[in-house]
Amino acid sequence: MNPRLRIPLAIVGFVSLVAVAISAIGSAAGPARRTASAGTPGAVSLVPGPHLIARSLAHDSRDHLVSVAANDPRGSRTVSTTSCARLYAAAGTGICLRLDGGLRTFEAVVLGPDLGRRRALPLVGVPNRAQVSPSGRMVAWTVFVTGDSYNGGRFSTRVGILDTRTGDLVSTLEDWSVRVDDRPYEAADLNFWGVTFTRDDGHFYATMSTAGRRYLVHGDLATHTLRTVRENVECPSLSPDGTRLAFKSAVDGDPRHGWRLSVLNLATATVTPLAETRSVDDQATWIDARTVAYAVARGRGHADVWQVPADGSGVPTLAIPDADSPATLAPPEASGEEPAA
């Protein structure tokens, strides 16, 4: 790729991400102060079980957390009074990115199994991604920020990570030690987004962009180090057994052409394009060892959750209408040790 094109292409990618985030946040400005038309406080639980959760985009329950049966996700939904702009949950822990009361600021709220508020942290930016480790111990979020001098006032991304057990907070990855192609790397334009945790709670994968390129990186929380694994991998999501990553990649390396969902085998480096051929600008989630789910936009402020087999077979099927931010509450299916990172 011509080096002069790298920065514009990266900007295109960021602008697309920002447009999706702002659209979601715009719809959340009021509903945080509404009550759902169905459901009662505490009706939705994050206790592990055969359910999926998501953020409702239906007219009468917009932005509220909803629960559906895993074996019938298009069936009846239980609606909570809790509202989020982005959410995720695992092992009884939830992370809800939302407006902070009536102010035009945002917060990350750690939720317990009964959706009770455990801890809240202010977010300096617009919420975009949320994640919880399989054990429920670690939570992460991505926000859009402005004001980075290298970026001319345009949006950048920033990751935060919280250890809910110790209270240790990583407010940014930009001051961590980075290795690109196994060589030390320093740059002012580092951006990170889309964290996914390994089962040991000490490591994670994420996306890093720099100099117009986007990389899959592996992070070590103990040493505060990051190393690149592969180029053109965004918004990774680790499978329950830790052997595969679902991700989106820019078609022809150009975000202006949209994104394609694929699965990367970490041991063999084999990439399997999935049967979903529409552009998917989302961080997919594994609802079991064989299936990934993701949101597909349907006009401004609307989306549906779809699912597709993770082996490239089959066809996409509608999972949860009028929803996004899907997550499974089923315990992870462990089928062996995770590969060496």
Short mmCIF file of C-alpha atoms in Angstrom, two decimals:
data_model
loop_
_atom_site.label_atom_id
_atom_site.label_comp_id
_atom_site.label_asym_id
_atom_site.label_seq_id
_atom_site.Cartn_x
_atom_site.Cartn_y
_atom_site.Cartn_z
CA MET A 1 0.00 0.00 0.00
CA ASN A 2 1.18 3.52 -0.79
CA PRO A 3 2.31 4.99 2.57
CA ARG A 4 0.51 8.24 1.70
CA LEU A 5 -2.78 6.35 1.66
CA ARG A 6 -2.36 4.71 5.05
CA ILE A 7 -3.41 7.65 7.21
CA PRO A 8 -6.54 8.48 5.14
CA LEU A 9 -7.61 4.83 5.25
CA ALA A 10 -7.15 4.73 9.01
CA ILE A 11 -9.22 7.90 9.31
CA VAL A 12 -11.99 6.30 7.26
CA GLY A 13 -12.01 3.37 9.67
CA PHE A 14 -12.20 5.63 12.71
CA VAL A 15 -14.95 7.80 11.18
CA SER A 16 -17.06 4.70 10.53
CA LEU A 17 -16.60 3.49 14.11
CA VAL A 18 -17.43 6.94 15.46
CA ALA A 19 -20.59 7.17 13.34
CA VAL A 20 -21.86 3.88 14.75
CA ALA A 21 -21.04 4.88 18.32
CA ILE A 22 -22.59 8.34 18.11
CA SER A 23 -25.74 6.90 16.54
CA ALA A 24 -26.08 4.51 19.46
CA ILE A 25 -25.36 7.18 22.05
CA GLY A 26 -27.78 9.62 20.44
CA SER A 27 -30.57 7.14 20.97
CA ALA A 28 -29.54 6.61 24.59
CA ALA A 29 -29.72 10.25 25.66
CA GLY A 30 -33.26 10.04 26.97
CA PRO A 31 -34.11 6.38 27.61
CA ALA A 32 -31.80 6.12 30.61
CA ARG A 33 -34.49 8.07 32.44
CA ARG A 34 -37.42 5.99 31.15
CA THR A 35 -38.77 2.75 32.47
CA ALA A 36 -39.31 -0.22 30.21
CA SER A 37 -42.81 -1.07 29.06
CA ALA A 38 -42.30 -4.65 30.26
CA GLY A 39 -40.32 -6.29 33.03
CA THR A 40 -39.62 -5.30 36.59
CA PRO A 41 -36.44 -4.35 38.49
CA GLY A 42 -34.34 -7.45 38.95
CA ALA A 43 -36.34 -9.45 36.41
CA VAL A 44 -33.19 -9.89 34.32
CA SER A 45 -30.35 -11.77 35.99
CA LEU A 46 -26.72 -12.22 34.94
CA VAL A 47 -26.49 -15.56 36.77
CA PRO A 48 -24.97 -18.11 34.35
CA GLY A 49 -27.62 -20.11 32.54
CA PRO A 50 -29.18 -20.86 29.13
CA HIS A 51 -29.88 -17.26 28.22
CA LEU A 52 -28.58 -14.49 26.00
CA ILE A 53 -28.59 -10.82 26.91
CA ALA A 54 -28.56 -7.83 24.63
CA ARG A 55 -29.43 -4.15 24.44
CA SER A 56 -32.93 -3.66 23.12
CA LEU A 57 -33.52 -1.34 20.17
CA ALA A 58 -37.27 -1.96 20.13
CA HIS A 59 -39.41 1.16 20.36
CA ASP A 60 -41.00 0.36 23.74
CA SER A 61 -37.80 -0.77 25.48
CA ARG A 62 -35.02 1.02 23.66
CA ASP A 63 -31.55 0.79 25.30
CA HIS A 64 -32.80 -1.49 28.09
CA LEU A 65 -31.01 -4.71 28.87
CA VAL A 66 -33.06 -7.72 27.74
CA SER A 67 -32.77 -11.46 28.31
CA VAL A 68 -33.92 -14.19 25.89
CA ALA A 69 -33.77 -17.97 25.95
CA ALA A 70 -30.68 -19.30 24.17
CA ASN A 71 -32.75 -21.96 22.41
CA ASP A 72 -35.41 -19.46 21.30
CA PRO A 73 -33.77 -16.01 21.05
CA ARG A 74 -36.52 -14.68 18.76
CA GLY A 75 -39.15 -15.56 21.33
CA SER A 76 -40.34 -13.53 24.30
CA ARG A 77 -37.86 -11.25 26.01
CA THR A 78 -37.59 -10.17 29.61
CA VAL A 79 -36.86 -6.45 29.90
CA SER A 80 -34.88 -4.82 32.66
CA THR A 81 -35.09 -1.20 33.80
CA THR A 82 -31.28 -0.98 33.38
CA SER A 83 -30.27 1.03 30.30
CA CYS A 84 -26.92 0.96 28.51
CA ALA A 85 -25.31 2.33 25.36
CA ARG A 86 -23.09 -0.76 25.21
CA LEU A 87 -22.99 -3.82 27.46
CA TYR A 88 -21.45 -7.25 27.99
CA ALA A 89 -21.58 -9.92 30.68
CA ALA A 90 -19.95 -13.20 31.72
CA ALA A 91 -19.90 -15.35 34.87
CA GLY A 92 -22.35 -13.12 36.72
CA THR A 93 -20.48 -9.85 36.04
CA GLY A 94 -21.72 -7.18 33.65
CA ILE A 95 -20.24 -3.99 32.26
CA CYS A 96 -22.67 -1.25 31.21
CA LEU A 97 -21.45 1.86 29.38
CA ARG A 98 -24.05 4.57 29.75
CA LEU A 99 -24.87 8.22 30.26
CA ASP A 100 -24.00 9.51 33.72
CA GLY A 101 -27.42 10.64 34.93
CA GLY A 102 -28.73 13.68 33.10
CA LEU A 103 -25.26 14.93 32.18
CA ARG A 104 -23.75 14.61 28.72
CA THR A 105 -20.93 12.55 30.17
CA PHE A 106 -20.57 8.78 30.37
CA GLU A 107 -19.64 6.14 32.87
CA ALA A 108 -18.67 2.47 32.98
CA VAL A 109 -20.75 0.63 35.57
CA VAL A 110 -19.78 -2.83 36.82
CA LEU A 111 -22.94 -4.85 37.46
CA GLY A 112 -23.48 -7.83 39.76
CA PRO A 113 -25.65 -10.89 39.00
CA ASP A 114 -28.80 -9.00 40.04
CA LEU A 115 -27.75 -5.94 37.97
CA GLY A 116 -26.79 -4.17 41.19
CA ARG A 117 -24.17 -1.43 40.80
CA ARG A 118 -20.78 -2.60 42.13
CA ARG A 119 -18.55 0.19 40.88
CA ALA A 120 -18.74 3.11 38.48
CA LEU A 121 -15.94 4.89 36.67
CA PRO A 122 -16.18 8.09 34.60
CA LEU A 123 -15.50 7.71 30.89
CA VAL A 124 -13.64 10.50 29.14
CA GLY A 125 -15.09 9.81 25.73
CA VAL A 126 -17.94 8.20 23.79
CA PRO A 127 -18.56 4.48 24.56
CA ASN A 128 -17.91 2.01 21.76
CA ARG A 129 -16.95 -1.50 22.95
CA ALA A 130 -17.35 -3.47 26.20
CA GLN A 131 -16.01 -6.83 27.34
CA VAL A 132 -15.85 -9.13 30.39
CA SER A 133 -13.39 -11.97 30.90
CA PRO A 134 -14.78 -15.56 31.02
CA SER A 135 -14.28 -15.63 34.80
CA GLY A 136 -16.09 -12.33 35.30
CA ARG A 137 -13.05 -10.83 37.01
CA MET A 138 -11.75 -8.48 34.30
CA VAL A 139 -13.78 -5.86 32.47
CA ALA A 140 -12.72 -3.64 29.58
CA TRP A 141 -14.14 -0.83 27.50
CA THR A 142 -13.24 1.29 24.50
CA VAL A 143 -14.18 4.94 24.07
CA PHE A 144 -13.67 7.58 21.40
CA VAL A 145 -11.74 10.66 22.53
CA THR A 146 -10.69 13.92 20.93
CA GLY A 147 -7.79 16.25 21.50
CA ASP A 148 -4.76 14.04 20.76
CA SER A 149 -2.26 16.45 19.23
CA TYR A 150 -1.02 13.98 16.59
CA ASN A 151 -4.55 13.48 15.29
CA GLY A 152 -5.47 17.05 14.45
CA GLY A 153 -8.50 17.10 16.76
CA ARG A 154 -10.12 14.05 15.15
CA PHE A 155 -11.38 11.05 17.12
CA SER A 156 -8.98 8.53 18.61
CA THR A 157 -9.74 5.37 20.58
CA ARG A 158 -8.72 4.50 24.12
CA VAL A 159 -9.02 1.28 26.14
CA GLY A 160 -9.62 0.92 29.87
CA ILE A 161 -9.27 -2.31 31.86
CA LEU A 162 -10.43 -2.93 35.44
CA ASP A 163 -9.60 -5.86 37.70
CA THR A 164 -12.82 -6.13 39.71
CA ARG A 165 -11.11 -8.26 42.36
CA THR A 166 -8.14 -6.01 43.16
CA GLY A 167 -9.47 -2.70 41.89
CA ASP A 168 -6.38 -2.22 39.70
CA LEU A 169 -7.20 0.08 36.78
CA VAL A 170 -5.44 0.40 33.43
CA SER A 171 -6.59 3.76 32.09
CA THR A 172 -4.73 3.53 28.77
CA LEU A 173 -2.56 1.11 26.80
CA GLU A 174 -0.68 3.92 25.06
CA ASP A 175 2.14 3.94 27.62
CA TRP A 176 2.74 0.17 27.46
CA SER A 177 5.80 -1.35 25.81
CA VAL A 178 4.97 -2.34 22.22
CA ARG A 179 6.74 -4.72 19.84
CA VAL A 180 5.85 -4.76 16.13
CA ASP A 181 7.16 -7.79 14.22
CA ASP A 182 9.14 -8.61 17.37
CA ARG A 183 10.98 -5.27 17.34
CA PRO A 184 10.54 -2.48 19.91
CA TYR A 185 8.18 0.14 18.56
CA GLU A 186 7.36 3.67 19.68
CA ALA A 187 4.94 6.09 18.04
CA ALA A 188 2.69 8.97 19.06
CA ASP A 189 -0.29 7.73 17.05
CA LEU A 190 -1.01 4.44 18.85
CA ASN A 191 -4.71 3.62 19.17
CA PHE A 192 -6.28 0.54 20.74
CA TRP A 193 -9.79 -0.94 20.79
CA GLY A 194 -11.77 -4.17 20.99
CA VAL A 195 -10.29 -6.15 23.93
CA THR A 196 -11.00 -9.87 24.41
CA PHE A 197 -9.61 -11.73 27.45
CA THR A 198 -8.02 -15.16 27.77
CA ARG A 199 -9.27 -17.56 30.45
CA ASP A 200 -6.30 -16.91 32.77
CA ASP A 201 -7.33 -13.23 33.28
CA GLY A 202 -3.72 -12.20 32.74
CA HIS A 203 -3.68 -11.79 28.97
CA PHE A 204 -5.85 -10.38 26.22
CA TYR A 205 -6.05 -9.67 22.52
CA ALA A 206 -7.00 -6.30 21.04
CA THR A 207 -6.69 -4.12 17.95
CA MET A 208 -3.88 -1.60 17.56
CA SER A 209 -3.56 0.99 14.82
CA THR A 210 -0.47 3.00 13.96
CA ALA A 211 0.90 4.59 10.78
CA GLY A 212 -2.31 3.69 8.96
CA ARG A 213 -2.06 -0.04 9.75
CA ARG A 214 -4.26 -2.15 12.00
CA TYR A 215 -2.86 -5.09 13.96
CA LEU A 216 -4.05 -7.87 16.22
CA VAL A 217 -1.99 -7.50 19.40
CA HIS A 218 -1.48 -9.77 22.40
CA GLY A 219 -1.26 -8.05 25.78
CA ASP A 220 0.26 -9.14 29.08
CA LEU A 221 -1.28 -7.44 32.13
CA ALA A 222 1.57 -8.39 34.44
CA THR A 223 4.36 -6.90 32.31
CA HIS A 224 2.37 -4.17 30.53
CA THR A 225 3.66 -5.35 27.17
CA LEU A 226 1.98 -5.70 23.78
CA ARG A 227 3.17 -7.52 20.68
CA THR A 228 1.69 -7.74 17.23
CA VAL A 229 0.34 -11.09 16.04
CA ARG A 230 -1.15 -10.38 12.62
CA GLU A 231 -2.12 -7.43 10.43
CA ASN A 232 -5.63 -6.39 9.32
CA VAL A 233 -7.44 -7.98 12.27
CA GLU A 234 -9.97 -5.84 14.17
CA CYS A 235 -12.33 -6.35 17.09
CA PRO A 236 -11.15 -9.86 18.04
CA SER A 237 -13.30 -12.23 20.09
CA LEU A 238 -11.74 -15.32 21.66
CA SER A 239 -13.60 -18.63 21.40
CA PRO A 240 -14.68 -20.45 24.61
CA ASP A 241 -11.83 -22.96 24.26
CA GLY A 242 -9.27 -20.23 23.55
CA THR A 243 -8.13 -21.69 20.23
CA ARG A 244 -9.81 -19.34 17.74
CA LEU A 245 -10.50 -15.67 17.26
CA ALA A 246 -13.54 -14.30 15.47
CA PHE A 247 -12.70 -10.92 13.96
CA LYS A 248 -13.57 -8.40 11.29
CA SER A 249 -11.12 -7.31 8.60
CA ALA A 250 -11.31 -4.49 6.11
CA VAL A 251 -12.19 -5.80 2.64
CA ASP A 252 -9.09 -5.44 0.42
CA GLY A 253 -7.47 -3.75 3.43
CA ASP A 254 -9.67 -0.70 2.89
CA PRO A 255 -12.40 0.19 5.46
CA ARG A 256 -14.23 2.10 2.73
CA HIS A 257 -15.08 -1.30 1.22
CA GLY A 258 -16.62 -2.56 4.46
CA TRP A 259 -15.68 -5.41 6.81
CA ARG A 260 -15.80 -9.19 6.50
CA LEU A 261 -16.21 -11.56 9.44
CA SER A 262 -13.71 -14.44 9.70
CA VAL A 263 -12.25 -16.83 12.27
CA LEU A 264 -8.52 -17.19 12.92
CA ASN A 265 -7.11 -20.49 14.21
CA LEU A 266 -4.35 -19.37 16.58
CA ALA A 267 -2.35 -22.60 16.30
CA THR A 268 -2.31 -22.90 12.50
CA ALA A 269 -2.84 -19.22 11.52
CA THR A 270 -5.61 -20.44 9.18
CA VAL A 271 -8.30 -17.86 8.43
CA THR A 272 -11.84 -19.07 7.66
CA PRO A 273 -14.22 -16.48 6.15
CA LEU A 274 -17.70 -16.88 7.60
CA ALA A 275 -20.91 -17.22 5.61
CA GLU A 276 -21.95 -13.68 6.59
CA THR A 277 -21.04 -11.59 3.52
CA ARG A 278 -22.64 -8.30 4.62
CA SER A 279 -20.38 -5.65 6.11
CA VAL A 280 -20.34 -6.17 9.88
CA ASP A 281 -18.94 -3.28 11.91
CA ASP A 282 -19.15 -4.98 15.30
CA GLN A 283 -17.15 -7.04 17.77
CA ALA A 284 -18.67 -10.50 17.37
CA THR A 285 -19.32 -12.70 20.40
CA TRP A 286 -19.27 -16.48 20.73
CA ILE A 287 -22.61 -17.80 21.95
CA ASP A 288 -21.19 -21.33 22.02
CA ALA A 289 -18.12 -23.12 20.63
CA ARG A 290 -19.68 -23.40 17.19
CA THR A 291 -21.54 -20.11 16.70
CA VAL A 292 -20.79 -16.39 16.71
CA ALA A 293 -23.32 -13.57 17.02
CA TYR A 294 -23.05 -9.94 15.97
CA ALA A 295 -25.16 -6.88 15.25
CA VAL A 296 -26.04 -5.75 11.74
CA ALA A 297 -27.22 -2.17 11.35
CA ARG A 298 -30.64 -1.62 9.81
CA GLY A 299 -30.98 2.07 9.13
CA ARG A 300 -30.01 4.83 11.52
CA GLY A 301 -30.31 3.79 15.14
CA HIS A 302 -31.61 0.29 14.36
CA ALA A 303 -29.94 -3.11 14.30
CA ASP A 304 -30.62 -6.82 14.72
CA VAL A 305 -28.48 -9.57 16.21
CA TRP A 306 -27.58 -12.32 13.76
CA GLN A 307 -25.67 -15.57 14.21
CA VAL A 308 -23.61 -17.78 11.90
CA PRO A 309 -21.59 -21.01 12.22
CA ALA A 310 -17.95 -20.41 13.12
CA ASP A 311 -16.60 -22.97 10.63
CA GLY A 312 -17.62 -21.10 7.49
CA SER A 313 -20.62 -23.32 6.76
CA GLY A 314 -24.34 -22.57 6.79
CA VAL A 315 -26.04 -19.23 6.37
CA PRO A 316 -26.61 -16.27 8.72
CA THR A 317 -29.83 -16.46 10.72
CA LEU A 318 -31.68 -13.79 12.66
CA ALA A 319 -31.17 -14.32 16.40
CA ILE A 320 -32.55 -11.30 18.31
CA PRO A 321 -34.57 -8.70 16.37
CA ASP A 322 -34.21 -5.04 17.34
CA ALA A 323 -31.09 -5.48 19.48
CA ASP A 324 -27.31 -5.20 19.66
CA SER A 325 -24.52 -5.90 22.20
CA PRO A 326 -25.26 -9.65 22.47
CA ALA A 327 -23.60 -11.89 25.07
CA THR A 328 -24.21 -15.41 26.30
CA LEU A 329 -24.79 -16.20 29.96
CA ALA A 330 -23.99 -19.89 29.45
CA PRO A 331 -20.78 -21.07 31.17
CA PRO A 332 -17.85 -21.27 28.70
CA GLU A 333 -17.30 -24.59 26.99
CA ALA A 334 -13.73 -25.53 27.79
CA SER A 335 -12.24 -28.11 25.45
CA GLY A 336 -8.58 -28.13 26.29
CA GLU A 337 -5.90 -25.69 27.27
CA GLU A 338 -5.42 -22.43 25.44
CA PRO A 339 -2.54 -22.38 22.97
CA ALA A 340 0.68 -20.71 23.98
CA ALA A 341 0.46 -17.02 23.12
#
